[in-house]
Short mmCIF file of C-alpha atoms and ligand atoms in Angstrom, two decimals:
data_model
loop_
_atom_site.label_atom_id
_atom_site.label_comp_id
_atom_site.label_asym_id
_atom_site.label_seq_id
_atom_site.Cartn_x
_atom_site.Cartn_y
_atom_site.Cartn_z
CA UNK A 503 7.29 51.88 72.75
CA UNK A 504 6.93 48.50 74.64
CA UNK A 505 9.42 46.30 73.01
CA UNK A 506 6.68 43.69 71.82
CA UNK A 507 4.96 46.57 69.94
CA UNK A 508 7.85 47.47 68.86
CA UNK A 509 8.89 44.35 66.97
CA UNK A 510 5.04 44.16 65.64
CA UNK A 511 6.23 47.72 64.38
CA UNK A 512 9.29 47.20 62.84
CA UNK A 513 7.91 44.01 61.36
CA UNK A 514 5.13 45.51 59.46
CA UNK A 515 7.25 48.54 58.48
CA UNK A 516 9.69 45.30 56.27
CA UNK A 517 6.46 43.66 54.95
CA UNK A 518 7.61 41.07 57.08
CA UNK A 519 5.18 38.35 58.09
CA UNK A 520 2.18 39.33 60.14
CA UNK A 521 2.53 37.14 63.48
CA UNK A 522 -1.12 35.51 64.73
CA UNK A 523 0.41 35.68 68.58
CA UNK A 524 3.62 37.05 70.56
CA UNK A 525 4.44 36.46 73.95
CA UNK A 526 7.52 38.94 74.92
CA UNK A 527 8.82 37.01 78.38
CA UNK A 528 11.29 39.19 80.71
CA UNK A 529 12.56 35.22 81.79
CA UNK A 530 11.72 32.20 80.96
CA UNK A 531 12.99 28.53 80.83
CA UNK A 532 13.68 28.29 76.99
CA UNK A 533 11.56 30.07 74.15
CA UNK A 534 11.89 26.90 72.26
CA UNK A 535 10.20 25.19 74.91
CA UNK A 536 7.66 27.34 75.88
CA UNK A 537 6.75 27.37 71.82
CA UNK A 538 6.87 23.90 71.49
CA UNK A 539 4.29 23.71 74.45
CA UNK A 540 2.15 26.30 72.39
CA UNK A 541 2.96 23.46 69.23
CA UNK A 542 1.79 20.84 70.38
CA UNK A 543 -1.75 22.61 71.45
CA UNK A 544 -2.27 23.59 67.90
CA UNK A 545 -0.65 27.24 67.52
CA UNK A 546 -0.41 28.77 63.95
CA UNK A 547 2.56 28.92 61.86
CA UNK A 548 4.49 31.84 62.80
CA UNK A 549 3.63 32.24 66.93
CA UNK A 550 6.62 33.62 68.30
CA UNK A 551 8.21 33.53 71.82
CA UNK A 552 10.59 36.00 72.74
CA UNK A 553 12.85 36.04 76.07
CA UNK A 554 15.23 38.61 77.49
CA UNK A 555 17.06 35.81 79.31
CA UNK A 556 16.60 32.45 79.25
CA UNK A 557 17.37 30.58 82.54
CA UNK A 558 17.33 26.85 80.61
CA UNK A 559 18.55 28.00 77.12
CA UNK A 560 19.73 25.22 74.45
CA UNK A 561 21.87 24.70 72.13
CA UNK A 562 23.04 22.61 69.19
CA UNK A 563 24.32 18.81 70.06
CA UNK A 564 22.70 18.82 73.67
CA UNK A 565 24.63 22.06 74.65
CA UNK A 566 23.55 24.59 76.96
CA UNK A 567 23.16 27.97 75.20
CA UNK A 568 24.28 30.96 77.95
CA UNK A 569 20.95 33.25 77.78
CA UNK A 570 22.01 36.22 79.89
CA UNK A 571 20.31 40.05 79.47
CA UNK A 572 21.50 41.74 76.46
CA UNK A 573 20.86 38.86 73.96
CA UNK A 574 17.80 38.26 71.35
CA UNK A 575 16.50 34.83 71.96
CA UNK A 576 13.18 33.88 70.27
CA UNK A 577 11.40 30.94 68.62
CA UNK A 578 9.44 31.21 65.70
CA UNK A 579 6.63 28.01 65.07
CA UNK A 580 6.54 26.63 61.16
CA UNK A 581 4.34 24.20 60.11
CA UNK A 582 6.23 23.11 56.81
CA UNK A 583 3.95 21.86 53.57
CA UNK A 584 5.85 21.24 50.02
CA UNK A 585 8.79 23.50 51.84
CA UNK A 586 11.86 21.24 51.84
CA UNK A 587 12.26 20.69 55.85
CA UNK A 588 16.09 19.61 55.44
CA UNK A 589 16.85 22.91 54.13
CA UNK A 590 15.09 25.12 57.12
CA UNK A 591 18.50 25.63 59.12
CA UNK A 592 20.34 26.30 55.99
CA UNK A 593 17.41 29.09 54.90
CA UNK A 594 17.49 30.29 58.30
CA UNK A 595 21.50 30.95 58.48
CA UNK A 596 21.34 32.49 55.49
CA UNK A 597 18.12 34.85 57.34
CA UNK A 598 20.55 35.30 60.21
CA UNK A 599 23.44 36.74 58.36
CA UNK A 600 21.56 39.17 56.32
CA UNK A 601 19.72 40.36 59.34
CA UNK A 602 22.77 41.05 61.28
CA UNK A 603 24.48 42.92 57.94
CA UNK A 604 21.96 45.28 58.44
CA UNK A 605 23.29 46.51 61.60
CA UNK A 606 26.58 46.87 59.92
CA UNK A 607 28.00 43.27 60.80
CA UNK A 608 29.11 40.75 58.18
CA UNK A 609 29.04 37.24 59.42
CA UNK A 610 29.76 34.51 57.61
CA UNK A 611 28.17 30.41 58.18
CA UNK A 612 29.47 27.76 59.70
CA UNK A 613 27.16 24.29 58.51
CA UNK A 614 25.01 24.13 59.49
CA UNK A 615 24.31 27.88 60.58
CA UNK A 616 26.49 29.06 62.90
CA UNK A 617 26.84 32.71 62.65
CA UNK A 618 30.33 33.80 63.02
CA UNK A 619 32.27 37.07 62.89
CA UNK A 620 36.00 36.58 62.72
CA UNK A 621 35.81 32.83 63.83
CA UNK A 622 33.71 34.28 67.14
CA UNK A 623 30.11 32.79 67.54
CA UNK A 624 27.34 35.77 67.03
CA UNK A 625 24.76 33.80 66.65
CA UNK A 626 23.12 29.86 67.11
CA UNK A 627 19.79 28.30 65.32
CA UNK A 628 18.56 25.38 66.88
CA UNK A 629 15.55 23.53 64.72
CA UNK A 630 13.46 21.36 66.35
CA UNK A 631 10.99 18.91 64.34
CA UNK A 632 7.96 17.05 65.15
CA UNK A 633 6.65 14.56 63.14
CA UNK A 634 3.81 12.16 62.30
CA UNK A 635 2.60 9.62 59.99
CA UNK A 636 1.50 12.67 57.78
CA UNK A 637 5.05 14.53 58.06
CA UNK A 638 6.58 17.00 59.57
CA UNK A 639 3.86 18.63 61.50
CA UNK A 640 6.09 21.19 63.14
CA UNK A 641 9.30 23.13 63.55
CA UNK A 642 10.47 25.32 66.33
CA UNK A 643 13.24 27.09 64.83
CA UNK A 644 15.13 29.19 67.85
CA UNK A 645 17.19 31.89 67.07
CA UNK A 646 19.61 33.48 69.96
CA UNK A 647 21.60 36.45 68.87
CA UNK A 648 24.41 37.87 71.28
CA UNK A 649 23.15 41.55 70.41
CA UNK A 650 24.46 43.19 73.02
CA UNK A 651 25.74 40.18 76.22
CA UNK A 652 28.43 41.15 78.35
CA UNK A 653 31.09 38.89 76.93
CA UNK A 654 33.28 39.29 80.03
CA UNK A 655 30.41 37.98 81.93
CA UNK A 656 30.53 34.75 80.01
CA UNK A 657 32.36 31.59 80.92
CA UNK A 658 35.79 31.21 79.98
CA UNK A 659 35.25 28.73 77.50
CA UNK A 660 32.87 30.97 75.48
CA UNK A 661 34.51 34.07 76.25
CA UNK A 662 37.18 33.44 73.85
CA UNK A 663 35.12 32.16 71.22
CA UNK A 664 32.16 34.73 71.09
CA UNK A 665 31.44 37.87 69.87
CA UNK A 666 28.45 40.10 70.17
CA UNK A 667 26.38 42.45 67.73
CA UNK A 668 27.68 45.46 70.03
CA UNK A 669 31.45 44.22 70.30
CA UNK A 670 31.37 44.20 66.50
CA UNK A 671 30.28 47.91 66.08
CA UNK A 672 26.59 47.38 65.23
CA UNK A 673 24.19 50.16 64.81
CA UNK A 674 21.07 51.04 66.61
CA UNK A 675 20.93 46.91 67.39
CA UNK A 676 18.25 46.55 69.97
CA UNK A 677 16.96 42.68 70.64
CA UNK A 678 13.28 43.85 69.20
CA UNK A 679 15.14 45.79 65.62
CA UNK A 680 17.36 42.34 65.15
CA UNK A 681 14.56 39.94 65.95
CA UNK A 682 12.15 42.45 63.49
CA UNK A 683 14.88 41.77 60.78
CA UNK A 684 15.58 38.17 61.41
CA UNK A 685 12.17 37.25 61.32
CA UNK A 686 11.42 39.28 57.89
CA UNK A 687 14.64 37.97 56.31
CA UNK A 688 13.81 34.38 57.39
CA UNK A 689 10.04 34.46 55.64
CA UNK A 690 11.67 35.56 52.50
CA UNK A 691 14.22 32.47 52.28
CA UNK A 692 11.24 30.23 54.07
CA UNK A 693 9.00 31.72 50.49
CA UNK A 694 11.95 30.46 48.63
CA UNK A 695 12.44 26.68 50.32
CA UNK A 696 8.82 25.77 48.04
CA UNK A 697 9.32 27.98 45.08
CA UNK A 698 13.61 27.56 44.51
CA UNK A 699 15.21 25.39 47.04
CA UNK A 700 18.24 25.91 45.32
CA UNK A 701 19.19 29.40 45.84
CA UNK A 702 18.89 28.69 49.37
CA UNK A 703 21.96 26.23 48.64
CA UNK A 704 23.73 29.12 46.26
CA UNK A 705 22.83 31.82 48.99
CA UNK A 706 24.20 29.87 51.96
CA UNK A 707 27.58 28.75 50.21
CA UNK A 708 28.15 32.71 49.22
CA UNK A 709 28.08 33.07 52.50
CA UNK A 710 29.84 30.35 53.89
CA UNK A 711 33.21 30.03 55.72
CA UNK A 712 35.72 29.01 53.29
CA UNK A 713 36.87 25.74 54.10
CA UNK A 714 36.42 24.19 50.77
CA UNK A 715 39.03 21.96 49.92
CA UNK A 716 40.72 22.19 53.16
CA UNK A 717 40.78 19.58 56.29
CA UNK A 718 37.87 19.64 58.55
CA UNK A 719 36.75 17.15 61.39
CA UNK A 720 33.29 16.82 61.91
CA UNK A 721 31.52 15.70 65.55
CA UNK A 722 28.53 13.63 64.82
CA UNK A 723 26.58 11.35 67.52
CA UNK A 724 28.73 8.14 65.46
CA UNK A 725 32.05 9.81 66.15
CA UNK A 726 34.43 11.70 64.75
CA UNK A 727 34.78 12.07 60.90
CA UNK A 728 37.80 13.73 58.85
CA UNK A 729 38.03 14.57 55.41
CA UNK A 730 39.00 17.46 52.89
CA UNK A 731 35.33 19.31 52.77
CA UNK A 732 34.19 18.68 49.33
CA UNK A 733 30.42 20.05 48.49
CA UNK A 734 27.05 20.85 50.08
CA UNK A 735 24.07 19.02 48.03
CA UNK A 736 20.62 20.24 47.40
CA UNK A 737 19.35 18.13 50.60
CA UNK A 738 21.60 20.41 52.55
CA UNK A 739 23.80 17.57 53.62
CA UNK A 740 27.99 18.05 53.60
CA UNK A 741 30.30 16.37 51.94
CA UNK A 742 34.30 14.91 52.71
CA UNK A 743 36.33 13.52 51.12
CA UNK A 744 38.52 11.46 53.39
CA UNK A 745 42.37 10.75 53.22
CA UNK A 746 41.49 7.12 51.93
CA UNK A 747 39.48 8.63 49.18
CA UNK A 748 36.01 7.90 50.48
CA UNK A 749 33.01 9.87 50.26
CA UNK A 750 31.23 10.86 53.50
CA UNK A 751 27.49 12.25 53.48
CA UNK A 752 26.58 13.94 57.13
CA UNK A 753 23.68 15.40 58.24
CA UNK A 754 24.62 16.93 61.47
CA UNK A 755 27.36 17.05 63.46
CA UNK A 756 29.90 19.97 65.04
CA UNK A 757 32.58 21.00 62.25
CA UNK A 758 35.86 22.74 62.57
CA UNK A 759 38.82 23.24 60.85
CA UNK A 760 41.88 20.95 61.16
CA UNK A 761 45.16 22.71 60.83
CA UNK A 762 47.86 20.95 59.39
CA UNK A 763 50.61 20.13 61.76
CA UNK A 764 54.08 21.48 60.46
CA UNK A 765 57.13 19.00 60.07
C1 BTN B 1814 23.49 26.59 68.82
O1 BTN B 1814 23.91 25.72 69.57
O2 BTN B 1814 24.24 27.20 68.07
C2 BTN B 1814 22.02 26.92 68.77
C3 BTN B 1814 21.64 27.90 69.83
C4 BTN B 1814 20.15 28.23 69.83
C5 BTN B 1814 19.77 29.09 71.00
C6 BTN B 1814 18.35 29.57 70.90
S1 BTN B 1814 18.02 30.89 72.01
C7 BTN B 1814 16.33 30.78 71.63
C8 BTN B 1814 15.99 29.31 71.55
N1 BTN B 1814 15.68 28.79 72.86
C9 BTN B 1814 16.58 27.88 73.25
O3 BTN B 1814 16.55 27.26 74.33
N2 BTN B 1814 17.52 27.72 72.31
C10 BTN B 1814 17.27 28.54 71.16
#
């Protein structure tokens, strides 16, 4: 079956949401750009543009996001009414994870939704808003999966700190069966952003890394932040506690783990 088909296929077969247009690209720039194109010119909620490589993929923090064959990469349009916007990457990581555990893989979510396996990056969600006087008219939420990249093929830097869908024993994970179950498990916690915002919370901190309590550093555009990492609140923001005793509230930023240096 052509793999667009297929992912209309697989879709329908989870109940998953119907999708009013598709555009499967063999290469493109980046899905979330191409979407975000189709945005602005009015699209309905849930267009989706999938790539098989991207040749200007993006990531988090102004990165570049390696898009070579063998990885899912797709963009799905929302256009956001009483859903709590602030909570979309959160209800999408949460998507992600459970999407992947059906192929077999348990990841767990780094804030804001990294997917990780063993400490290794699987998976990255970029959201992108757009906004008026009115709101939030739009988000692009991109989704790139390594399903099955050559990790050996990947720069140094990432080689180490990546994994892939295939490298961690998946089953039967083909880019248009992952993107079939992201997308389903994404409208489900998408349903649940208007009707219970807060088991989005509960269901990403189940599956969080477990850092609470411990010594973190955050990256955010202001600089670099350090505390113990305290809480998540219902806006989706995190929470330190720094060595002083303060209490930091960040919205974005890069976070890792800081290991305490032995005497
Ligand atoms: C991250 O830095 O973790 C987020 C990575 C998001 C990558 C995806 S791939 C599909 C979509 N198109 C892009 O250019 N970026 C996102």
């Amino acid at each position: 079956m052509e793999r667009a088909a297929a992912l209309v296929h697989d879709l329908a077969a989870r109940g998953g949401p119907r999708l009013p247009a598709l555009e499967w690209h063999d290469e493109l720039g980046s899905t979330s750009d191409r979407l975000k194109d189709l945005a602005r010119g009015g699209a309905p909620a849930w267009t989706v543009v999938v790539g098989e490589r991207q040749t200007g993929g993006r990531g988090r923090e102004g990165r570049t996001w390696q898009s070579p064959k063998g990885g899912l990469y797709l963009s799905v349009l929302l256009r956001p009414e009483s859903e709590r916007v602030s909570l979309i990457p959160l209800a999408a990581g949460v998507a992600l994870a459970e999407a992947v555990l059906e192929f077999g893989v348990r990841a767990e979510l780094k804030w804001p939704n990294d997917v990780l396996v063993s400490g290794r990056k699987l998976a990255g969600i970029l959201a992108e808003a757009s906004s008026s006087g009115s709101g939030v008219d739009w988000v692009v939420l991109g989704i790139g999966v390594n399903v099955a990249v050559e990790l050996d093929a990947l720069p140094d830097a990432l080689r180490q700190s990546a994994t892939s869908l295939a490298a961690c024993g998946a089953r039967d994970a083909q880019p248009s069966a992952v993107a079939a179950a992201a997308l389903a498990r994404l409208s489900v916690w998408y349903d649940a952003l208007r009707t219970e915002p807060a088991r989005v919370v509960a269901a990403w901190r189940a599956q969080a890394v477990p850092w609470w309590g411990a010594l973190v550093e955050v990256r955010t555009a202001g600089g670099e932040r350090r505390g113990r990492l305290t809480a998540i609140d219902e806006e989706g923001a995190l929470w330190l506690e720094t060595p002083a005793g303060a209490r930091i509230r960040l919205v974005s930023g890069e976070v890792s783990r800081v290991r305490a240096i032995e005497p």
